[in-house]
Amino acid sequence: MFKRFLSPEQNEWLQAFEQFSAEEVAPHADEWDLREATPPAVVQKLARNGWLGGLAKPENGGLGFDAVTFGLLNMAIGAGSGSLTGLLNVHSMVLKTIESWGTPEQKRRFLAPLVSGEVIGAFAQTEVAAGGDSGNLSTRFEDAGDDLIVNGQKTWITFAQTAGLFLVFGKFQGLDTAVLVPGDTPGLTVSAKRNMLGFKSAHLAVLDFADCRIPKANIVGKPGFGQSLISSGALDYGRISVAWAALGIQQAALAASARRAGTRSTFGSLLADQGIIRGYLAEMSGSLLASQLLCLSAARAKDARDEDALEQILQAKLFASHEAGAAAAKAVQIHGGHGCDEGNGVSRLYRDAKILQVVEGSNELQKMLIGKAVCNRYLAAELPG
Ligand SMILES: Cc1cc2nc3c(=O)[nH]c(=O)nc-3n(C[C@H](O)[C@H](O)[C@H](O)COP(=O)(O)OP(=O)(O)OC[C@H]3O[C@@H](n4cnc5c(N)ncnc54)[C@H](O)[C@@H]3O)c2cc1C
């Protein structure tokens, strides 16, 4: 149903993304999850297809995807592996940040290898004591003439185990600031973070910066831009990625549930012939379509630079990730004990859906921001004139 709202070109991309996911991702995702690792070969294939640099402008070597096409990529890959959408997410955030804010020198050094996928980018904002409350970061960039000295720790950084470039957020002279730190910088230690609830094959890591010296020229934008412009701009794409990945999880949950219900007999009849199970399937498919339309509207608003694009993106992330959690929970229920078995696809969907409600601004944070925008709108409407 949803495909009728896409352009012919977007439908062609979707077909290619879905074929790739069905052949290269979905059949292996449970094994990757159990091993807590995504093989480099699949990352290289994404890179060879140009999809890691999909969002970059053609003049920078990218495919010039619009936000809808980037969303479709996340949806298709998300139906195979939630963890792999983590790569699309953080890598694209770093890439778009440099494309939007980078100096000519930063673009020359860092953009081309990110676009080609030769180097993986990771987004290093969260600290143990400051996640959603990102104004309270304790990572410090100290002035050392032409250089900066970086000290601090970041945690739960997606694809940090394999990243070659980190976009790091902290304070410079008391101002929120973003800097680029190459992965081979002396003093930087990357320690794998294992045993997460979900996104198990997303190569999470803890980063320790101990007197890391980087050129001051690696500051992105200006000191003071870190949260207000750099992080928030990147998170538009991060939230689009999460919202559309949540569509993929809903699709996979619905497909697995419909197949199971159509083949599993209990008490002499198929689950699919039980009203309560049909009701679950009806709710899942309705929520999927509603989520798809909300995500499509948000991505189109982003492409059109609409005034309410941010609010729509927040709504799409909130709604789609919530519905992914609900769909995955129903999928586990329909599968019964099989759904609870380790290595079973639906148990992974259930765990990954929960992650989507926490990352890129927890869903409580989305509600706080949306609620504020709604209040402001109604208050403004009551003003005379
Ligand atoms: C799998 C995974 C991957 C991640 N990848 C990255 C990454 O690549 N880069 C990165 O920088 N970070 C990453 N993170 C971190 C993630 O973004 C943070 O965990 C998230 O922002 C929440 O921050 P927190 O954990 O500090 O929670 P807290 O800020 O401690 O919040 C805890 C809970 O309280 C709620 N809460 C907080 N304040 C309020 C309030 N005022 N009102 C109501 N409720 C409130 C929150 O919504 C949340 O549910 C990742 C996390 C996970 C689990």
mmCIF file of C-alpha atoms and ligand atoms in Angstrom, residues 90 123-133 155-158 196 198-199 204 355 358-365 368, ligand 1:
data_model
loop_
_atom_site.group_PDB
_atom_site.id
_atom_site.type_symbol
_atom_site.label_atom_id
_atom_site.label_comp_id
_atom_site.label_asym_id
_atom_site.label_seq_id
_atom_site.Cartn_x
_atom_site.Cartn_y
_atom_site.Cartn_z
ATOM 1 C CA VAL A 90 26.117 7.101 12.796
ATOM 2 C CA PHE A 123 29.178 9.790 16.611
ATOM 3 C CA ALA A 124 30.652 10.167 20.099
ATOM 4 C CA GLN A 125 28.395 12.214 22.313
ATOM 5 C CA THR A 126 27.102 10.115 25.227
ATOM 6 C CA GLU A 127 28.981 9.819 28.513
ATOM 7 C CA VAL A 128 28.053 7.694 31.509
ATOM 8 C CA ALA A 129 26.874 10.799 33.373
ATOM 9 C CA ALA A 130 25.376 12.646 30.375
ATOM 10 C CA GLY A 131 23.227 11.023 27.690
ATOM 11 C CA GLY A 132 20.037 12.868 26.892
ATOM 12 C CA ASP A 133 21.294 15.724 29.082
ATOM 13 C CA THR A 155 30.229 5.166 26.100
ATOM 14 C CA TRP A 156 27.842 3.050 23.993
ATOM 15 C CA ILE A 157 29.310 4.442 20.774
ATOM 16 C CA THR A 158 27.841 2.559 17.806
ATOM 17 C CA MET A 196 23.976 -5.156 25.373
ATOM 18 C CA GLY A 198 19.951 -5.248 21.638
ATOM 19 C CA PHE A 199 21.945 -3.920 18.680
ATOM 20 C CA LEU A 204 29.527 -0.681 20.418
ATOM 21 C CA ILE A 355 16.952 0.154 21.673
ATOM 22 C CA VAL A 358 16.270 4.860 23.846
ATOM 23 C CA VAL A 359 18.729 6.138 21.221
ATOM 24 C CA GLU A 360 18.834 9.401 19.271
ATOM 25 C CA GLY A 361 17.062 11.087 22.168
ATOM 26 C CA SER A 362 14.983 8.773 24.332
ATOM 27 C CA ASN A 363 11.266 8.771 23.607
ATOM 28 C CA GLU A 364 10.681 10.804 26.779
ATOM 29 C CA LEU A 365 12.998 13.455 25.343
ATOM 30 C CA MET A 368 9.378 16.858 25.916
HETATM 31 C C1 LIG B 1 22.565 0.363 21.601
HETATM 32 C C2 LIG B 1 22.908 1.778 21.884
HETATM 33 C C3 LIG B 1 23.633 2.512 20.960
HETATM 34 C C4 LIG B 1 24.011 3.818 21.243
HETATM 35 N N1 LIG B 1 24.784 4.516 20.324
HETATM 36 C C5 LIG B 1 25.234 5.758 20.634
HETATM 37 C C6 LIG B 1 26.134 6.448 19.753
HETATM 38 O O1 LIG B 1 26.495 5.956 18.670
HETATM 39 N N2 LIG B 1 26.574 7.682 20.128
HETATM 40 C C7 LIG B 1 26.209 8.260 21.299
HETATM 41 O O2 LIG B 1 26.662 9.372 21.579
HETATM 42 N N3 LIG B 1 25.350 7.634 22.158
HETATM 43 C C8 LIG B 1 24.869 6.398 21.864
HETATM 44 N N4 LIG B 1 24.023 5.744 22.724
HETATM 45 C C9 LIG B 1 23.616 6.402 23.956
HETATM 46 C C10 LIG B 1 22.158 6.875 23.919
HETATM 47 O O3 LIG B 1 22.016 7.915 22.989
HETATM 48 C C11 LIG B 1 21.783 7.311 25.339
HETATM 49 O O4 LIG B 1 21.757 6.139 26.125
HETATM 50 C C12 LIG B 1 20.446 8.003 25.370
HETATM 51 O O5 LIG B 1 20.602 9.307 24.841
HETATM 52 C C13 LIG B 1 19.879 8.129 26.788
HETATM 53 O O6 LIG B 1 20.812 8.714 27.635
HETATM 54 P P1 LIG B 1 21.141 8.047 29.045
HETATM 55 O O7 LIG B 1 21.445 6.624 28.795
HETATM 56 O O8 LIG B 1 22.168 8.849 29.743
HETATM 57 O O9 LIG B 1 19.791 8.110 29.853
HETATM 58 P P2 LIG B 1 19.371 9.214 30.938
HETATM 59 O O10 LIG B 1 19.582 10.566 30.345
HETATM 60 O O11 LIG B 1 20.010 8.854 32.218
HETATM 61 O O12 LIG B 1 17.817 8.944 31.038
HETATM 62 C C14 LIG B 1 17.306 7.767 31.659
HETATM 63 C C15 LIG B 1 15.810 7.698 31.423
HETATM 64 O O13 LIG B 1 15.181 8.795 32.060
HETATM 65 C C16 LIG B 1 14.437 9.527 31.110
HETATM 66 N N5 LIG B 1 14.593 10.957 31.405
HETATM 67 C C17 LIG B 1 15.727 11.662 31.515
HETATM 68 N N6 LIG B 1 15.485 12.937 31.812
HETATM 69 C C18 LIG B 1 14.131 13.046 31.878
HETATM 70 C C19 LIG B 1 13.241 14.135 32.145
HETATM 71 N N7 LIG B 1 13.680 15.362 32.369
HETATM 72 N N8 LIG B 1 11.910 13.880 32.136
HETATM 73 C C20 LIG B 1 11.439 12.634 31.906
HETATM 74 N N9 LIG B 1 12.233 11.573 31.640
HETATM 75 C C21 LIG B 1 13.569 11.784 31.645
HETATM 76 C C22 LIG B 1 15.041 9.189 29.751
HETATM 77 O O14 LIG B 1 14.111 9.320 28.721
HETATM 78 C C23 LIG B 1 15.445 7.759 29.947
HETATM 79 O O15 LIG B 1 14.349 6.930 29.682
HETATM 80 C C24 LIG B 1 23.627 4.431 22.467
HETATM 81 C C25 LIG B 1 22.878 3.700 23.396
HETATM 82 C C26 LIG B 1 22.531 2.394 23.118
HETATM 83 C C27 LIG B 1 21.735 1.636 24.152
#
